Amino acid sequence: MGEHRGDTRARIQAVALELFAEQGYEKTSLREIAERLNVTKAALYYHFKTKEDIVVSLFDDQLGRLDELITWGREQPATQETRQELVRRYADQLYASGPGLMRFAHENQGTMRDLAVGEKLKSRMKGLRELLIDPKAPLTDQLKSAMAPFTLNIAHFAFDDYDITDEERRAAGIAVALELVSGSPHTDA
Amino acid sequence: MGEHRGDTRARIQAVALELFAEQGYEKTSLREIAERLNVTKAALYYHFKTKEDIVVSLFDDQLGRLDELITWGREQPATQETRQELVRRYADQLYASGPGLMRFAHENQGTMRDLAVGEKLKSRMKGLRELLIDPKAPLTDQLKSAMAPFTLNIAHFAFDDYDITDEERRAAGIAVALELVSGSPHTDA
Amino acid sequence: MGEHRGDTRARIQAVALELFAEQGYEKTSLREIAERLNVTKAALYYHFKTKEDIVVSLFDDQLGRLDELITWGREQPATQETRQELVRRYADQLYASGPGLMRFAHENQGTMRDLAVGEKLKSRMKGLRELLIDPKAPLTDQLKSAMAPFTLNIAHFAFDDYDITDEERRAAGIAVALELVSGSPHTDA
Amino acid sequence: MGEHRGDTRARIQAVALELFAEQGYEKTSLREIAERLNVTKAALYYHFKTKEDIVVSLFDDQLGRLDELITWGREQPATQETRQELVRRYADQLYASGPGLMRFAHENQGTMRDLAVGEKLKSRMKGLRELLIDPKAPLTDQLKSAMAPFTLNIAHFAFDDYDITDEERRAAGIAVALELVSGSPHTDA
DNA sequence: AATGAATGAGTATTCATTCAT
DNA sequence: AATGAATGAATACTCATTCAT
């Protein structure tokens, strides 16, 4: 008893993220989270108003950083260099947040739609996509650009049976994402 | 009364797929499915042993066709042409099953992991991936190949705000998937 | 096991009324009701959609009869005789429903306001009151008329320590209610 | 900050009475009260030992005054004049306490029974009733006398849709209560 | 081919209360 | 005079599943 003090809120977030990523949001019960922390369910409610509120808190930082990224992108010229830099910065943010959040968002896409925070995240991703896409390019090139953000996720999960480091996965992901966003050799004539 | 006869099983599948795709597997209750069909929950249990069993039945055809595709692929030489044909045939299968199944699998990835059918599907996708990938190619090229199947899904959902037809989406998806699977100009020396 | 068949719904109503009247609606939990009936809580939900729904079902007949009474009253001339007959018929209805419902409504007035059925009952009582009141009479006479329905309730609870029969209570209640509704000897000049 | 000092106890009472009257005792939570006052729940516990204790404090003055009234009544001769004076004094007390307490007691009769203070109030009301009733009078007259205290409450709530002042309501209530307590023209011979 | 009735285990959420600081 | 953190017990309600008919 009394081993932890003041950090309960953070511990709830950590355990919740872990379990949400591992088993999904719906299938993770507050009882489970509470038990892992050796607190009562009611204690969770002291720190968060609802179950959804925990998720909101998890995405809060990430959303803020995404906003900044998009704002930055909008101020830049709509060039290939900008798009490449956007991919690089987005990758940095993604890896900074740790793998849990990525996985959570990836595997709970259905659930996220019902959560308010899901809508927010989706609108940010759309904002990012619009910056990555050259609207005058052919549809196939636009699709490739739209896929760039996914690439980073997929790179992480696709080669789970390969004997390579996370660093290699990451490098491959960024390389492909950059290529996808760079379009055909000469977009304009 | 008596409007439907003998087709109850199929009607259950149709409604279940619709609801699973729309709201997710966990959040769709058997009560909901039963109510939409004007039957009792117990009737569902006459036709399917469990809730999961409904999902299994939904993927049954798809899995069978995937098996055939993989078997076919294994008999072909591991050339770029084979890989491109695999992409084309996979796309045909995907579009033949309608958009519901695609969406279901895409948005419920977390849930699928717990379902036996999810494991099966995943192992098939891995089999397909192995055929699409040239193990001697650089990691980035391998990643691009691995992404090809995803491309078809993403093509469908990424441009929901564009004013284009499903046919155009599909064409773009296949084009990009083919490109991804085709690797760099000269894979071998 | 299996002692009762087909009557579960009615047994739930009986026990619920008993407990609601005895302890109040809020303080009576579904667990309590279920335990007294030796069924699970879920069984209650098979028969009633919500806790409030149980109350609704309890008042259903009563409300219907009240409606009929008011309809009848509106077709009669607005005379003292009509008002007296309304009181008599209302009393009959009240006593027919048994004492539980009376007591429930009386002691849970606050709660009833939040329940939809409470609003309905209140509007019926207002309809009845309007028939009992002579709008041209002095305010004090109107108040006396408005009190008539309460009289019947009060007669039941006021003399709980007297050694008299329910029949005597009832007779006294009706007598006073009739007097209250009859106004001053000569209302008009 | 620092707007109120020393008056917290009184502010708790005021808000509690308001909410109890508005929503009922059971349905008003201490959290709600605390939030309205911008204090924590624990602060309430500094001023009151339990939730019930808040109610007790609300009725304290009222109970004391009722005691005095009854003591006074017992010292008077059991005449009609005494009874009328009891009604007048009781009305004064009731109106002095404001409408909240009246309404609280009226709408939470069920709840009051479980609270110790409810028993106390009930016993006082019985004491008052005994003074208002002439035990030698016919049962109907006794019932009318017993109703007198209720009249004052009913007068307040019955005509909520009338366009009259509280003062008029009050006057009518007292007038009818006096009449009820005065019995038939010639009670004795 | 289906229903009516029920269960057991679970869910998120709320509440009055406590206590060290 | 009050807070921050937490508890234990409760609540209404839902779900997948079962089974006799």
Coordinates of C-alpha atoms in Angstrom, one line a residue, chain C residues 2-122:
Chain C
G2 CA -41.1 -24.6 -12.1
E3 CA -43.7 -23.9 -9.5
H4 CA -45.1 -21.0 -11.4
R5 CA -45.7 -20.9 -15.1
G6 CA -46.9 -18.1 -17.3
D7 CA -47.6 -15.9 -14.4
T8 CA -44.1 -14.5 -13.9
R9 CA -45.0 -11.1 -15.4
A10 CA -47.9 -10.7 -13.0
R11 CA -45.8 -11.8 -10.1
I12 CA -43.2 -9.2 -10.9
Q13 CA -45.9 -6.6 -10.9
A14 CA -47.3 -7.7 -7.6
V15 CA -43.9 -7.8 -5.8
A16 CA -42.8 -4.5 -7.4
L17 CA -45.9 -2.7 -6.3
E18 CA -45.6 -4.0 -2.9
L19 CA -42.0 -2.9 -2.6
F20 CA -42.4 0.4 -4.3
A21 CA -45.3 1.3 -2.0
E22 CA -43.4 0.1 1.1
Q23 CA -39.9 1.6 0.5
G24 CA -40.3 3.9 -2.5
Y25 CA -39.4 3.6 -6.1
E26 CA -35.8 4.8 -5.9
K27 CA -35.0 2.7 -2.9
T28 CA -36.3 -0.5 -4.3
S29 CA -33.7 -2.1 -6.5
L30 CA -34.4 -4.7 -9.2
R31 CA -32.1 -7.0 -7.3
E32 CA -34.5 -6.9 -4.4
I33 CA -37.5 -7.6 -6.6
A34 CA -35.7 -10.5 -8.3
E35 CA -34.6 -12.1 -5.1
R36 CA -38.0 -12.1 -3.7
L37 CA -39.3 -13.9 -6.7
N38 CA -36.3 -16.3 -6.9
V39 CA -35.5 -15.2 -10.4
T40 CA -32.5 -13.4 -11.8
K41 CA -32.5 -9.7 -12.6
A42 CA -32.2 -10.6 -16.2
A43 CA -35.5 -12.3 -16.0
L44 CA -37.1 -9.0 -15.1
Y45 CA -35.7 -7.5 -18.2
Y46 CA -37.2 -10.2 -20.3
H47 CA -40.7 -9.0 -19.1
F48 CA -40.1 -5.3 -18.8
K49 CA -37.8 -3.1 -20.8
T50 CA -36.8 -0.9 -17.9
K51 CA -37.5 -0.3 -14.3
E52 CA -39.8 2.6 -15.2
D53 CA -41.6 0.2 -17.5
I54 CA -42.8 -1.8 -14.5
V55 CA -44.4 1.3 -13.0
V56 CA -46.0 2.1 -16.3
S57 CA -47.6 -1.3 -16.5
L58 CA -48.9 -0.8 -12.9
F59 CA -50.7 2.4 -13.8
D60 CA -51.9 1.3 -17.2
D61 CA -55.4 0.1 -16.2
Q62 CA -55.8 2.9 -13.7
L63 CA -55.0 5.5 -16.3
G64 CA -57.4 4.0 -18.8
R65 CA -60.2 4.1 -16.3
L66 CA -59.5 7.6 -15.3
D67 CA -59.7 8.6 -18.9
E68 CA -63.1 7.0 -19.2
L69 CA -64.2 8.8 -16.1
I70 CA -63.1 12.2 -17.4
T71 CA -64.7 11.6 -20.8
W72 CA -67.9 10.7 -19.1
G73 CA -67.7 13.8 -16.9
R74 CA -67.2 16.1 -19.8
E75 CA -70.4 14.9 -21.4
Q76 CA -72.5 15.6 -18.3
P77 CA -73.9 19.0 -17.3
A78 CA -71.6 20.9 -14.9
T79 CA -73.9 20.5 -11.9
Q80 CA -73.4 19.7 -8.3
E81 CA -74.9 16.3 -9.0
T82 CA -72.4 15.5 -11.7
R83 CA -69.5 16.5 -9.4
Q84 CA -70.8 14.3 -6.6
E85 CA -71.2 11.4 -9.0
L86 CA -67.6 12.0 -10.2
V87 CA -66.4 11.8 -6.6
R88 CA -68.3 8.5 -6.1
R89 CA -67.0 6.9 -9.3
Y90 CA -63.4 8.1 -8.6
A91 CA -63.6 6.6 -5.2
D92 CA -64.8 3.3 -6.7
Q93 CA -61.9 3.2 -9.0
L94 CA -59.4 4.0 -6.3
Y95 CA -60.6 1.3 -4.0
A96 CA -60.8 -1.2 -6.9
S97 CA -57.1 -0.9 -7.6
G98 CA -56.2 -1.8 -4.1
P99 CA -54.3 0.3 -1.5
G100 CA -50.8 -0.3 -3.0
L101 CA -51.2 2.0 -6.0
M102 CA -52.7 4.7 -3.9
R103 CA -49.9 4.6 -1.5
F104 CA -47.3 4.4 -4.1
A105 CA -48.6 7.5 -5.9
H106 CA -49.0 9.4 -2.6
E107 CA -45.6 8.7 -1.2
N108 CA -43.6 9.0 -4.4
Q109 CA -45.0 12.3 -5.7
G110 CA -41.5 13.6 -6.2
T111 CA -40.3 10.6 -8.1
M112 CA -43.5 10.4 -10.2
R113 CA -42.7 13.8 -11.6
D114 CA -39.6 12.4 -13.4
L115 CA -41.4 9.4 -14.7
A116 CA -43.4 9.8 -17.9
V117 CA -46.3 8.0 -16.4
G118 CA -46.3 10.5 -13.5
E119 CA -46.9 13.3 -16.0
K120 CA -49.8 11.4 -17.5
L121 CA -51.3 10.8 -14.1
K122 CA -50.9 14.4 -13.1

